[in-house]
PDB file of C-alpha atoms in Angstrom:
ATOM      1  CA  MET A   1     -65.831 -87.135  -1.307  1.00 52.00           C
ATOM      2  CA  SER A   2     -69.466 -87.470  -0.296  1.00 66.00           C
ATOM      3  CA  ASP A   3     -69.062 -84.332   1.821  1.00 75.00           C
ATOM      4  CA  ILE A   4     -68.142 -82.369  -1.273  1.00 77.00           C
ATOM      5  CA  SER A   5     -71.172 -83.719  -3.139  1.00 76.00           C
ATOM      6  CA  THR A   6     -73.391 -82.849  -0.201  1.00 82.00           C
ATOM      7  CA  LEU A   7     -71.990 -79.327   0.038  1.00 75.00           C
ATOM      8  CA  GLU A   8     -72.318 -78.867  -3.703  1.00 81.00           C
ATOM      9  CA  SER A   9     -75.977 -79.856  -3.667  1.00 81.00           C
ATOM     10  CA  ARG A  10     -76.659 -77.574  -0.693  1.00 84.00           C
ATOM     11  CA  ILE A  11     -74.973 -74.610  -2.430  1.00 86.00           C
ATOM     12  CA  THR A  12     -76.911 -75.298  -5.628  1.00 85.00           C
ATOM     13  CA  ALA A  13     -80.168 -75.444  -3.690  1.00 85.00           C
ATOM     14  CA  ALA A  14     -79.331 -72.162  -1.884  1.00 83.00           C
ATOM     15  CA  LEU A  15     -78.528 -70.453  -5.181  1.00 81.00           C
ATOM     16  CA  ASP A  16     -81.825 -71.670  -6.633  1.00 81.00           C
ATOM     17  CA  ARG A  17     -83.740 -70.266  -3.650  1.00 85.00           C
ATOM     18  CA  ILE A  18     -81.897 -66.920  -4.015  1.00 83.00           C
ATOM     19  CA  ARG A  19     -82.716 -66.829  -7.748  1.00 80.00           C
ATOM     20  CA  GLN A  20     -86.360 -67.581  -7.055  1.00 81.00           C
ATOM     21  CA  GLY A  21     -86.448 -64.870  -4.382  1.00 76.00           C
ATOM     22  CA  LEU A  22     -84.958 -62.315  -6.770  1.00 72.00           C
ATOM     23  CA  ASP A  23     -87.408 -63.264  -9.500  1.00 72.00           C
ATOM     24  CA  ALA A  24     -90.295 -62.940  -7.055  1.00 71.00           C
ATOM     25  CA  ALA A  25     -89.004 -59.542  -5.816  1.00 68.00           C
ATOM     26  CA  ALA A  26     -88.671 -58.263  -9.374  1.00 66.00           C
ATOM     27  CA  GLY A  27     -92.226 -59.374 -10.096  1.00 65.00           C
ATOM     28  CA  GLN A  28     -93.442 -57.734  -6.873  1.00 60.00           C
ATOM     29  CA  THR A  29     -91.791 -54.403  -7.701  1.00 56.00           C
ATOM     30  CA  ALA A  30     -93.561 -54.259 -11.033  1.00 58.00           C
ATOM     31  CA  ALA A  31     -96.850 -55.407  -9.503  1.00 59.00           C
ATOM     32  CA  ASP A  32     -96.710 -53.400  -6.263  1.00 70.00           C
ATOM     33  CA  PRO A  33     -97.341 -49.683  -6.849  1.00 78.00           C
ATOM     34  CA  ALA A  34     -96.065 -48.778  -3.348  1.00 79.00           C
ATOM     35  CA  LEU A  35     -92.700 -50.367  -4.058  1.00 74.00           C
ATOM     36  CA  GLN A  36     -92.579 -48.695  -7.455  1.00 75.00           C
ATOM     37  CA  ALA A  37     -93.365 -45.313  -5.847  1.00 82.00           C
ATOM     38  CA  ALA A  38     -90.633 -45.862  -3.235  1.00 79.00           C
ATOM     39  CA  LEU A  39     -88.190 -46.770  -5.999  1.00 75.00           C
ATOM     40  CA  ASP A  40     -89.141 -43.662  -7.983  1.00 81.00           C
ATOM     41  CA  GLN A  41     -88.734 -41.502  -4.870  1.00 88.00           C
ATOM     42  CA  GLU A  42     -85.262 -42.940  -4.235  1.00 85.00           C
ATOM     43  CA  ARG A  43     -84.302 -42.269  -7.848  1.00 81.00           C
ATOM     44  CA  ALA A  44     -85.534 -38.664  -7.545  1.00 87.00           C
ATOM     45  CA  GLN A  45     -83.546 -38.161  -4.344  1.00 88.00           C
ATOM     46  CA  ASN A  46     -80.493 -39.653  -6.009  1.00 84.00           C
ATOM     47  CA  ALA A  47     -80.874 -37.262  -8.965  1.00 84.00           C
ATOM     48  CA  GLU A  48     -81.228 -34.338  -6.526  1.00 88.00           C
ATOM     49  CA  LEU A  49     -78.045 -35.365  -4.733  1.00 83.00           C
ATOM     50  CA  VAL A  50     -76.201 -35.662  -8.048  1.00 85.00           C
ATOM     51  CA  GLU A  51     -77.333 -32.121  -8.933  1.00 88.00           C
ATOM     52  CA  ARG A  52     -76.202 -30.800  -5.554  1.00 87.00           C
ATOM     53  CA  VAL A  53     -72.774 -32.348  -6.046  1.00 87.00           C
ATOM     54  CA  ARG A  54     -72.554 -30.770  -9.507  1.00 87.00           C
ATOM     55  CA  VAL A  55     -73.463 -27.317  -8.103  1.00 88.00           C
ATOM     56  CA  LEU A  56     -70.931 -27.679  -5.288  1.00 86.00           C
ATOM     57  CA  LYS A  57     -68.234 -28.674  -7.772  1.00 87.00           C
ATOM     58  CA  GLU A  58     -69.025 -25.648  -9.960  1.00 89.00           C
ATOM     59  CA  ARG A  59     -68.881 -23.380  -6.921  1.00 88.00           C
ATOM     60  CA  GLN A  60     -65.576 -24.899  -5.855  1.00 88.00           C
ATOM     61  CA  ASP A  61     -64.127 -24.517  -9.366  1.00 88.00           C
ATOM     62  CA  THR A  62     -65.226 -20.866  -9.432  1.00 90.00           C
ATOM     63  CA  GLN A  63     -63.636 -20.197  -6.057  1.00 88.00           C
ATOM     64  CA  VAL A  64     -60.400 -21.894  -7.097  1.00 86.00           C
ATOM     65  CA  ALA A  65     -60.269 -19.783 -10.275  1.00 89.00           C
ATOM     66  CA  SER A  66     -60.942 -16.642  -8.240  1.00 88.00           C
ATOM     67  CA  LEU A  67     -58.223 -17.479  -5.729  1.00 83.00           C
ATOM     68  CA  THR A  68     -55.772 -18.273  -8.521  1.00 88.00           C
ATOM     69  CA  LEU A  69     -56.454 -14.919 -10.169  1.00 88.00           C
ATOM     70  CA  ARG A  70     -56.103 -13.191  -6.814  1.00 84.00           C
ATOM     71  CA  ALA A  71     -52.749 -14.907  -6.171  1.00 82.00           C
ATOM     72  CA  GLU A  72     -51.457 -13.905  -9.615  1.00 88.00           C
ATOM     73  CA  THR A  73     -52.518 -10.295  -9.029  1.00 85.00           C
ATOM     74  CA  GLN A  74     -50.814 -10.219  -5.650  1.00 83.00           C
ATOM     75  CA  SER A  75     -47.697 -11.714  -7.166  1.00 83.00           C
ATOM     76  CA  LYS A  76     -47.596  -8.928  -9.776  1.00 87.00           C
ATOM     77  CA  HIS A  77     -48.051  -6.296  -7.073  1.00 83.00           C
ATOM     78  CA  LEU A  78     -45.285  -7.830  -4.985  1.00 82.00           C
ATOM     79  CA  MET A  79     -42.962  -7.818  -7.988  1.00 87.00           C
ATOM     80  CA  LYS A  80     -43.753  -4.138  -8.592  1.00 85.00           C
ATOM     81  CA  LEU A  81     -43.202  -3.383  -4.909  1.00 82.00           C
ATOM     82  CA  ASP A  82     -39.885  -5.233  -5.007  1.00 83.00           C
ATOM     83  CA  GLU A  83     -38.764  -3.170  -8.021  1.00 86.00           C
ATOM     84  CA  GLU A  84     -39.674   0.045  -6.202  1.00 82.00           C
ATOM     85  CA  LEU A  85     -37.772  -1.080  -3.111  1.00 81.00           C
ATOM     86  CA  GLN A  86     -34.716  -1.937  -5.206  1.00 85.00           C
ATOM     87  CA  GLN A  87     -34.814   1.561  -6.727  1.00 85.00           C
ATOM     88  CA  LEU A  88     -35.183   3.032  -3.260  1.00 81.00           C
ATOM     89  CA  ARG A  89     -32.176   1.119  -1.992  1.00 82.00           C
ATOM     90  CA  ALA A  90     -30.084   2.220  -4.970  1.00 86.00           C
ATOM     91  CA  SER A  91     -31.123   5.851  -4.440  1.00 83.00           C
ATOM     92  CA  ASN A  92     -30.291   5.642  -0.752  1.00 81.00           C
ATOM     93  CA  VAL A  93     -26.829   4.253  -1.531  1.00 84.00           C
ATOM     94  CA  GLN A  94     -26.292   7.091  -3.989  1.00 86.00           C
ATOM     95  CA  LEU A  95     -27.551   9.587  -1.404  1.00 82.00           C
ATOM     96  CA  ARG A  96     -25.121   8.301   1.228  1.00 81.00           C
ATOM     97  CA  GLU A  97     -22.231   8.505  -1.211  1.00 87.00           C
ATOM     98  CA  MET A  98     -23.160  12.052  -2.217  1.00 84.00           C
ATOM     99  CA  ASN A  99     -23.569  13.124   1.405  1.00 80.00           C
ATOM    100  CA  ALA A 100     -20.149  11.717   2.243  1.00 81.00           C
ATOM    101  CA  LYS A 101     -18.648  13.656  -0.672  1.00 82.00           C
ATOM    102  CA  LEU A 102     -20.567  16.763   0.402  1.00 76.00           C
ATOM    103  CA  ARG A 103     -19.251  16.503   3.965  1.00 75.00           C
ATOM    104  CA  GLU A 104     -15.743  16.156   2.622  1.00 78.00           C
ATOM    105  CA  ALA A 105     -16.219  19.150   0.284  1.00 73.00           C
ATOM    106  CA  VAL A 106     -17.721  21.284   3.039  1.00 71.00           C
ATOM    107  CA  THR A 107     -14.792  20.539   5.330  1.00 70.00           C
ATOM    108  CA  THR A 108     -12.357  21.633   2.623  1.00 75.00           C
ATOM    109  CA  GLY A 109     -14.532  24.522   1.387  1.00 69.00           C
ATOM    110  CA  LEU A 110     -14.592  23.407  -2.265  1.00 63.00           C
ATOM    111  CA  ALA A 111     -16.977  22.013  -4.930  1.00 66.00           C
ATOM    112  CA  PRO A 112     -20.429  23.646  -4.614  1.00 68.00           C
ATOM    113  CA  GLU A 113     -21.616  21.373  -7.463  1.00 73.00           C
ATOM    114  CA  LEU A 114     -21.417  18.452  -5.028  1.00 71.00           C
ATOM    115  CA  HIS A 115     -23.973  20.205  -2.859  1.00 71.00           C
ATOM    116  CA  ASP A 116     -26.386  20.389  -5.825  1.00 75.00           C
ATOM    117  CA  ALA A 117     -25.746  16.725  -6.663  1.00 78.00           C
ATOM    118  CA  ALA A 118     -26.414  15.754  -3.038  1.00 76.00           C
ATOM    119  CA  VAL A 119     -29.689  17.684  -2.998  1.00 78.00           C
ATOM    120  CA  ASN A 120     -30.722  16.056  -6.300  1.00 83.00           C
ATOM    121  CA  ALA A 121     -29.845  12.620  -4.936  1.00 82.00           C
ATOM    122  CA  GLU A 122     -31.899  13.306  -1.829  1.00 81.00           C
ATOM    123  CA  ILE A 123     -34.855  14.393  -3.973  1.00 85.00           C
ATOM    124  CA  GLU A 124     -34.532  11.165  -5.995  1.00 84.00           C
ATOM    125  CA  ALA A 125     -34.407   9.128  -2.795  1.00 82.00           C
ATOM    126  CA  LEU A 126     -37.540  10.828  -1.471  1.00 83.00           C
ATOM    127  CA  SER A 127     -39.304  10.284  -4.794  1.00 86.00           C
ATOM    128  CA  ALA A 128     -38.309   6.633  -4.807  1.00 83.00           C
ATOM    129  CA  GLN A 129     -39.525   6.298  -1.212  1.00 83.00           C
ATOM    130  CA  ARG A 130     -42.840   7.853  -2.184  1.00 87.00           C
ATOM    131  CA  SER A 131     -43.191   5.447  -5.139  1.00 86.00           C
ATOM    132  CA  ALA A 132     -42.409   2.483  -2.895  1.00 83.00           C
ATOM    133  CA  ASP A 133     -44.966   3.693  -0.345  1.00 84.00           C
ATOM    134  CA  ALA A 134     -47.573   4.129  -3.088  1.00 87.00           C
ATOM    135  CA  ALA A 135     -46.888   0.615  -4.411  1.00 85.00           C
ATOM    136  CA  GLU A 136     -47.216  -0.798  -0.906  1.00 83.00           C
ATOM    137  CA  ILE A 137     -50.506   1.068  -0.355  1.00 87.00           C
ATOM    138  CA  ASP A 138     -51.804  -0.240  -3.708  1.00 86.00           C
ATOM    139  CA  ALA A 139     -50.903  -3.800  -2.681  1.00 83.00           C
ATOM    140  CA  ILE A 140     -52.696  -3.370   0.655  1.00 84.00           C
ATOM    141  CA  LEU A 141     -55.771  -1.853  -0.993  1.00 85.00           C
ATOM    142  CA  ASP A 142     -55.896  -4.648  -3.566  1.00 83.00           C
ATOM    143  CA  GLU A 143     -55.809  -7.135  -0.697  1.00 81.00           C
ATOM    144  CA  LEU A 144     -58.514  -5.338   1.303  1.00 82.00           C
ATOM    145  CA  LYS A 145     -60.914  -4.588  -1.576  1.00 84.00           C
ATOM    146  CA  PRO A 146     -62.137  -8.220  -2.039  1.00 81.00           C
ATOM    147  CA  LEU A 147     -62.514  -8.616   1.725  1.00 77.00           C
ATOM    148  CA  ILE A 148     -64.624  -5.460   1.945  1.00 80.00           C
ATOM    149  CA  GLU A 149     -66.762  -6.585  -0.987  1.00 80.00           C
ATOM    150  CA  GLU A 150     -67.256 -10.034   0.590  1.00 78.00           C
ATOM    151  CA  THR A 151     -68.281  -8.391   3.860  1.00 75.00           C
ATOM    152  CA  SER A 152     -70.723  -6.016   2.172  1.00 76.00           C
ATOM    153  CA  HIS A 153     -72.281  -8.906   0.174  1.00 76.00           C
ATOM    154  CA  ALA A 154     -72.571 -11.041   3.304  1.00 69.00           C
ATOM    155  CA  ALA A 155     -74.214  -8.184   5.232  1.00 68.00           C
ATOM    156  CA  GLY A 156     -76.622  -7.321   2.404  1.00 63.00           C
TER     157      GLY A 156
END
């Protein structure tokens, strides 16, 4: 039991010395202009770091918004390209069917209207192919344009 009392008195004495040291340090900071200047400098550096973090966060948020917009734009272009490709596939199926009918008609020597339908189907297929190619080129250009702008800004 006496050990506990001894330890308790030692801890109390240590806490009193720590409290006295803190009180003396607080009094020194107010009295010592060099310590006050160092404290002010640390506060200024801390404020500068906080501002840097804020600027970096703004920059990151801007880049995330830009990338999100870019992804949405690309998604729209891919959907348009997919629609064009679906039309192209449908036209090609129609073209094959008409060509098969045309071959059959030519072998029997009948139905010149099938020849006109086959030519029209081929024209539609070529038009659909051209539209799909144009959509693909637009998607590629939309992808390259920001990269070219980034490169020109970095070089300038």
